[in-house]
Coordinates of C-alpha atoms in Angstrom, one line a residue:
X24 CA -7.6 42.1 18.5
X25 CA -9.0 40.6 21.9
X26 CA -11.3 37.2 22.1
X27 CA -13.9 39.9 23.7
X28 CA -14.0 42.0 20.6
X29 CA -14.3 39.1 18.2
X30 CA -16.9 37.6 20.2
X31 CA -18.8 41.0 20.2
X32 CA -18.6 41.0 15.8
X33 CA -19.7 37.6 15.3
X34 CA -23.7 37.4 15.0
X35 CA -24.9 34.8 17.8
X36 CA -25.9 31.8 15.8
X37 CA -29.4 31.2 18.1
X38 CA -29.9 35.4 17.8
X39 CA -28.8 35.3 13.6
X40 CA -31.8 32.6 13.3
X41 CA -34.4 34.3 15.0
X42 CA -35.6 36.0 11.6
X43 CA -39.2 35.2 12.3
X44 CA -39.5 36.4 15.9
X45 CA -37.8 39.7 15.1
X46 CA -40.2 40.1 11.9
X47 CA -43.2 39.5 13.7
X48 CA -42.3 41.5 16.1
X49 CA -41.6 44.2 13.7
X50 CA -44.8 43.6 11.9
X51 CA -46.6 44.3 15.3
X52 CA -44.9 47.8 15.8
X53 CA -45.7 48.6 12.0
X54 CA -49.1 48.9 9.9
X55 CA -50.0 45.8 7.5
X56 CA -47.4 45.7 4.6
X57 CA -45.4 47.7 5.8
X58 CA -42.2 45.2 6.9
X59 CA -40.0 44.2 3.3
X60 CA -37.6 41.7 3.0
X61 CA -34.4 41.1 5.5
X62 CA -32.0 43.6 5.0
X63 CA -29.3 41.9 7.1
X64 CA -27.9 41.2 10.9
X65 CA -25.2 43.2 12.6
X66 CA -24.1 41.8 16.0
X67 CA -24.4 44.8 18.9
X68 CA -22.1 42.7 21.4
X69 CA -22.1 39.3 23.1
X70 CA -25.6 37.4 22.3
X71 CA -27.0 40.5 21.1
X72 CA -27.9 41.0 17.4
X73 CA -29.5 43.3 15.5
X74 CA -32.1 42.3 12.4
X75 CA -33.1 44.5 9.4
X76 CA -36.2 44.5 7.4
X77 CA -36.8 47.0 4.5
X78 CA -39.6 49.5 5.2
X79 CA -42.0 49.7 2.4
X80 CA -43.8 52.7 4.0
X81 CA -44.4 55.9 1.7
X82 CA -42.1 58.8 2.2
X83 CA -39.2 56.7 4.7
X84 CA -37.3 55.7 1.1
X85 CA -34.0 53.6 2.6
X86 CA -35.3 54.0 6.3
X87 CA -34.9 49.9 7.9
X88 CA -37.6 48.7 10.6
X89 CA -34.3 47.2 13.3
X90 CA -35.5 44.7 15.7
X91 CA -32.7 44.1 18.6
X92 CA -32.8 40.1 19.8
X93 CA -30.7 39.0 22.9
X94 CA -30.3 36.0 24.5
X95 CA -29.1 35.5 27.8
X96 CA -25.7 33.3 28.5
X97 CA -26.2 29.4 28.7
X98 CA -29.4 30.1 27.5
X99 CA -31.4 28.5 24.6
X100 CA -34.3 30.6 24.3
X101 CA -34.5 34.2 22.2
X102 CA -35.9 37.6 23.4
X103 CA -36.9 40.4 22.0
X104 CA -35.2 43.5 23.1
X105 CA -36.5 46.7 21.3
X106 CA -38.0 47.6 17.9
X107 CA -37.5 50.9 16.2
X108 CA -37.4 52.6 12.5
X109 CA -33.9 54.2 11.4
X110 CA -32.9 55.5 8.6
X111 CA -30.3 53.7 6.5
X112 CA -27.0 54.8 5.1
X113 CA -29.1 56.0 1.5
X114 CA -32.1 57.2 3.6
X115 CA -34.6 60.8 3.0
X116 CA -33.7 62.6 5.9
X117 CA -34.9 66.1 6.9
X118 CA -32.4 68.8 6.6
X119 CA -30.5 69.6 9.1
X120 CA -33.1 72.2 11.7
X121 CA -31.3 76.1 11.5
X122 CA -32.7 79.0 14.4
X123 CA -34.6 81.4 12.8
X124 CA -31.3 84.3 13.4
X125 CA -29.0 81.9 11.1
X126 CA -32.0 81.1 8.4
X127 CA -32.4 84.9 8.3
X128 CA -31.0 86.7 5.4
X129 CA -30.5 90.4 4.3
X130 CA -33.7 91.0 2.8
X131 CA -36.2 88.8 3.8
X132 CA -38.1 91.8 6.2
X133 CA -41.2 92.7 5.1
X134 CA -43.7 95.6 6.2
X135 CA -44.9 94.6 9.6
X136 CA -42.3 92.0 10.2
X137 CA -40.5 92.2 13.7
X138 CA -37.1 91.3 14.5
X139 CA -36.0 91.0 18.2
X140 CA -32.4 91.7 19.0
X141 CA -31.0 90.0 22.0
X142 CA -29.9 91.5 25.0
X143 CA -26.4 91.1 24.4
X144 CA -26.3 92.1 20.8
X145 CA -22.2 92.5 19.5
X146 CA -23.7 95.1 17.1
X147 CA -25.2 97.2 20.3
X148 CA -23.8 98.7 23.1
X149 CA -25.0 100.7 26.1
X150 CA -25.7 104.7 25.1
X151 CA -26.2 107.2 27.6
X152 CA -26.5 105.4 30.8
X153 CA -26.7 108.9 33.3
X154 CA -23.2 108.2 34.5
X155 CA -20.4 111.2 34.9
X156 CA -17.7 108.3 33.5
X157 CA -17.6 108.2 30.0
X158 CA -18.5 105.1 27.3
X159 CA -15.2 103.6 26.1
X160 CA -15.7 105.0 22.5
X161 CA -16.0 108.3 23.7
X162 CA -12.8 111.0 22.7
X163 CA -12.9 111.9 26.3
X164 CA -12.5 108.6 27.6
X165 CA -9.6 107.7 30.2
X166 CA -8.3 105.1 27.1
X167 CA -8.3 107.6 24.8
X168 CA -6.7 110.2 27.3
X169 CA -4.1 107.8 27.4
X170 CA -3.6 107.5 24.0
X171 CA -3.2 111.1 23.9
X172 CA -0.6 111.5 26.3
X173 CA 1.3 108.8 25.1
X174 CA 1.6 110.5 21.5
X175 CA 4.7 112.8 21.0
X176 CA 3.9 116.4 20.6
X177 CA 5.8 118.2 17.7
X178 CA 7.3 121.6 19.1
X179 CA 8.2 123.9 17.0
X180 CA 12.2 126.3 17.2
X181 CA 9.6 129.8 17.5
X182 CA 6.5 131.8 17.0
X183 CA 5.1 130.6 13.4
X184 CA 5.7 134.0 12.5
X185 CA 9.5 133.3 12.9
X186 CA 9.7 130.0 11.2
X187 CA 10.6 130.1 7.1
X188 CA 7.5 128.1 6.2
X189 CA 4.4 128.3 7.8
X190 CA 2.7 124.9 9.5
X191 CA 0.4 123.7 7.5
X192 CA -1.8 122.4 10.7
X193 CA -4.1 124.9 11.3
X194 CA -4.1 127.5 8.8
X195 CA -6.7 128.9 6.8
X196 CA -5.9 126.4 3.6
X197 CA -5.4 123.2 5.9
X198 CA -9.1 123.9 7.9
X199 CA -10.5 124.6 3.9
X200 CA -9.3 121.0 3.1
X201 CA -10.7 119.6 6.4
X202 CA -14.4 121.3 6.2
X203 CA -14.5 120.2 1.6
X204 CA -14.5 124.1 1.0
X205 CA -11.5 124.1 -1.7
X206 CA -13.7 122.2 -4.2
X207 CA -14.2 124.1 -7.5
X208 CA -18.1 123.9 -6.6
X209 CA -20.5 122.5 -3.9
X210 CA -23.5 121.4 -3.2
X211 CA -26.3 123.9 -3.6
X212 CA -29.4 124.6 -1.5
X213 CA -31.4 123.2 -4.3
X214 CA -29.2 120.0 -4.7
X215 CA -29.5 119.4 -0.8
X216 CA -33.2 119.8 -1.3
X217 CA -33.8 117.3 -3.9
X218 CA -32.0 115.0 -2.8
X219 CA -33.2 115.0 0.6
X220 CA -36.7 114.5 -1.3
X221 CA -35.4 111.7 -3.0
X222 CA -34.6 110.4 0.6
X223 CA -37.8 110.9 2.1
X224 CA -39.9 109.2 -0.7
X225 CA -37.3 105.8 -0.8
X226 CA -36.8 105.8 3.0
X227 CA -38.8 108.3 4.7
X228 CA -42.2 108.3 6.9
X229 CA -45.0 107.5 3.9
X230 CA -43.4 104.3 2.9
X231 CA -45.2 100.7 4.2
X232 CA -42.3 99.7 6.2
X233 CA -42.3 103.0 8.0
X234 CA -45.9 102.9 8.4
X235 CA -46.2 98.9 10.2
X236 CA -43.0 99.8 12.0
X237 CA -42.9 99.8 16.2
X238 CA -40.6 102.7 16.2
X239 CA -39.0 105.4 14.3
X240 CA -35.0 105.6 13.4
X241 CA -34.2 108.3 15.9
X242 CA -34.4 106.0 18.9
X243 CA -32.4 103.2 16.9
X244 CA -28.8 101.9 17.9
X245 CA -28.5 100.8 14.0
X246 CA -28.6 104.8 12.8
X247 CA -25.5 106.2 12.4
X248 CA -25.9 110.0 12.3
X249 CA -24.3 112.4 9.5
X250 CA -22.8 115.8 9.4
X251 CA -23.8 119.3 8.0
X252 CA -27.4 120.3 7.7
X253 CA -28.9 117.0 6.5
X254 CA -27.7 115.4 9.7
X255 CA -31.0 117.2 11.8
X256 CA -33.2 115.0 9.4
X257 CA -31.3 111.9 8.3
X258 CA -28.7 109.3 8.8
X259 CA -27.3 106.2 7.7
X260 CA -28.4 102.5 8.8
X261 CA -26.2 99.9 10.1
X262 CA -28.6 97.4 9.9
X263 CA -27.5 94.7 7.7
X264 CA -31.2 92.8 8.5
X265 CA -32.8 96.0 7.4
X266 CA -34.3 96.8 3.6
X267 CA -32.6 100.0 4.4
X268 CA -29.1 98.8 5.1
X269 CA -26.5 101.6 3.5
X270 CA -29.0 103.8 2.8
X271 CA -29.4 107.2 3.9
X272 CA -32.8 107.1 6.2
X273 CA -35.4 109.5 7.6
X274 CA -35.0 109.7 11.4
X275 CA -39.0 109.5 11.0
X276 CA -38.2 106.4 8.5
X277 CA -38.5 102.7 10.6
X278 CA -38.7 99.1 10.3
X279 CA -39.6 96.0 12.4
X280 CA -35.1 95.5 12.7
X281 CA -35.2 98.4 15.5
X282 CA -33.0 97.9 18.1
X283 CA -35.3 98.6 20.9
X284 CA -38.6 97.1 19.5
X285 CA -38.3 93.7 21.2
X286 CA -35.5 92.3 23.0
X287 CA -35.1 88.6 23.4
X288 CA -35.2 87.3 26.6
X289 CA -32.5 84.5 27.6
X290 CA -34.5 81.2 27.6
X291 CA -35.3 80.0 30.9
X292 CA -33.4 76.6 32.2
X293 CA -35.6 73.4 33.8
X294 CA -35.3 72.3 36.8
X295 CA -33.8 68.9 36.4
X296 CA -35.9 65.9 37.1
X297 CA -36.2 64.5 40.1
X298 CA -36.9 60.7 40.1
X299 CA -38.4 58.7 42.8
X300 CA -37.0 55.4 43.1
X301 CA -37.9 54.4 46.5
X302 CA -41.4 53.4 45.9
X303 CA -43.6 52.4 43.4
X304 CA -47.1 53.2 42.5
X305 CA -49.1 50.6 40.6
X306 CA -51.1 51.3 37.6
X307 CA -53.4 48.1 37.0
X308 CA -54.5 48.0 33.2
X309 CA -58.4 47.3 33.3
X310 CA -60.5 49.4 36.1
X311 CA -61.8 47.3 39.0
X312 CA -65.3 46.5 39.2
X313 CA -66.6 48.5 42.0
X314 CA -65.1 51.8 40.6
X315 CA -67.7 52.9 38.4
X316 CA -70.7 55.1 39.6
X317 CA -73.0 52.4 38.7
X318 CA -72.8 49.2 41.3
X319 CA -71.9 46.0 39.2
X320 CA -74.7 43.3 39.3
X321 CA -74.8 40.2 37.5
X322 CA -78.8 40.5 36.2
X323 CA -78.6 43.1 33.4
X324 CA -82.0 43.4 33.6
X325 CA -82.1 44.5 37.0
X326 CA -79.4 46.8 36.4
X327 CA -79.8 50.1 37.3
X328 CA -79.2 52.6 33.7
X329 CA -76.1 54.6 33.7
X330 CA -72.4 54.8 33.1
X331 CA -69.8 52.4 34.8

């Protein structure tokens, strides 16, 4: 350990026995009965040292009122340097402060709540832009023609009407399996309707949330569509934000979590500052005599009525 560094953890004896400057000073920044008893010195560096009081105000339980005292070198006399509140190592503290996207839980939308998405959303990308080149995800993308190539085709010894055993890919039983037609019964007309009534009563036009909403499901990047017949009138949300998340939704159904009702802008950065430091303007504390709309005289009787 260097003499500097000792130096620096040593309280300066002149700075350690200014208790009563720093408390009246702290008394000054503080209301009446406020400032407690001296909670202790730490020493900031070379004739600079630190006092504590104990702040008796209600609500700052464990905050310390610390009063900075320097003194310059050779010199005798003490000066204040700053005064300021901080909270002590047992101090009430505020929680931490969370944006409003991390406080936000699955759940906590209500009818005529609106929740903006941001431009660059993870969850969203672009749909149909008007471009002849296809979106990445799409089956006729150049990626996925790639993929295609690069797969090894199976060719067979002969016509399948030559081969002992027929292929399985592609025949009558294989497309049965594929399309759920080799189940012992389906879904009737009836079934379909009832439960698409069952649908449209939980998550359909007529609820609240549909009712306060800025737009409907069918214009959502969140709805992901379904096959067969109920797939002209429903789908399933992707919303985890949304009451409806999982749920099978009217395209007529909505909710303030739609992808399209309000974007977030990106927050606009401040110029930096620009400081002048090659003049100075002055700022005098009182307001000279002759500035007033009223002309100072010394008679006040004489004085003309008005404001100064």
């Amino acid at each position: 350990m260097s003499a500097a560094t000792t130096r620096s953890r040593t309280p300066d004896r002149l700075c350690a026995e200014a208790v009563d400057l720093a408390r009246g000073a702290a008394e000054e920044a503080a209301a009446p009965g406020v400032v407690g008893e001296h909670a202790g010195v730490v020493a900031e560096g070379d004739r600079v040292v630190t006092h504590f009081f104990e702040c008796k105000e209600l609500g700052y339980r464990g905050w310390r009122w610390a009063v900075t005292v320097a003194r310059a070198s050779r010199a005798k006399v003490v000066t204040l340097d700053e005064v300021v509140l901080l909270p002590g190592p047992d101090a009430l503290l505020a929680p931490e402060w969370v944006p409003w996207s991390e406080r936000l839980r699955p759940g906590d939308m209500g009818p005529g709540d609106l929740l903006p998405t941001d431009a660059d959303d993870l969850r969203l990308e672009p749909g149909y832009t008007g471009v002849d080149e296809p979106g990445p995800n799409a089956p006729v993308s150049d990626e996925m023609a790639e993929l295609v190539e690069a797969e090894d085709a199976e060719v067979t010894g002969g016509t399948p009407a030559n081969l002992p055993v027929a292929p399985s890919r592609g025949s009558i039983a294989a497309l049965a399996d594929e399309l759920g037609l080799r189940r012992a019964r389906v879904l009737s007309r009836y079934g379909l309707h009832i439960a698409a009534d069952r649908w449209e009563e939980a998550f359909g036009a007529k609820t609240p949330m549909a009712q306060a909403a800025p737009a409907t499901c069918v214009s959502c990047g969140f709805l992901t569509p379904i096959g067969g017949s109920l797939g002209q009138a429903f789908g399933v949300c992707a919303n985890e934000f949304s009451p409806a998340d999982g749920h099978v939704v009217s395209l007529t159904y909505g909710c303030g979590g739609h992808s399209e009702a309000a974007v977030m802008p990106k927050p606009p950065r401040p110029a930096p500052p620009v400081v002048d430091e090659t003049r100075v303007d002055p700022f005098p504390l009182r307001p000279s005599p002759d500035s007033g709309s009223v002309p100072a005289t010394t008679d006040e009787d004489s004085a003309e009525l008005g404001h100064s």
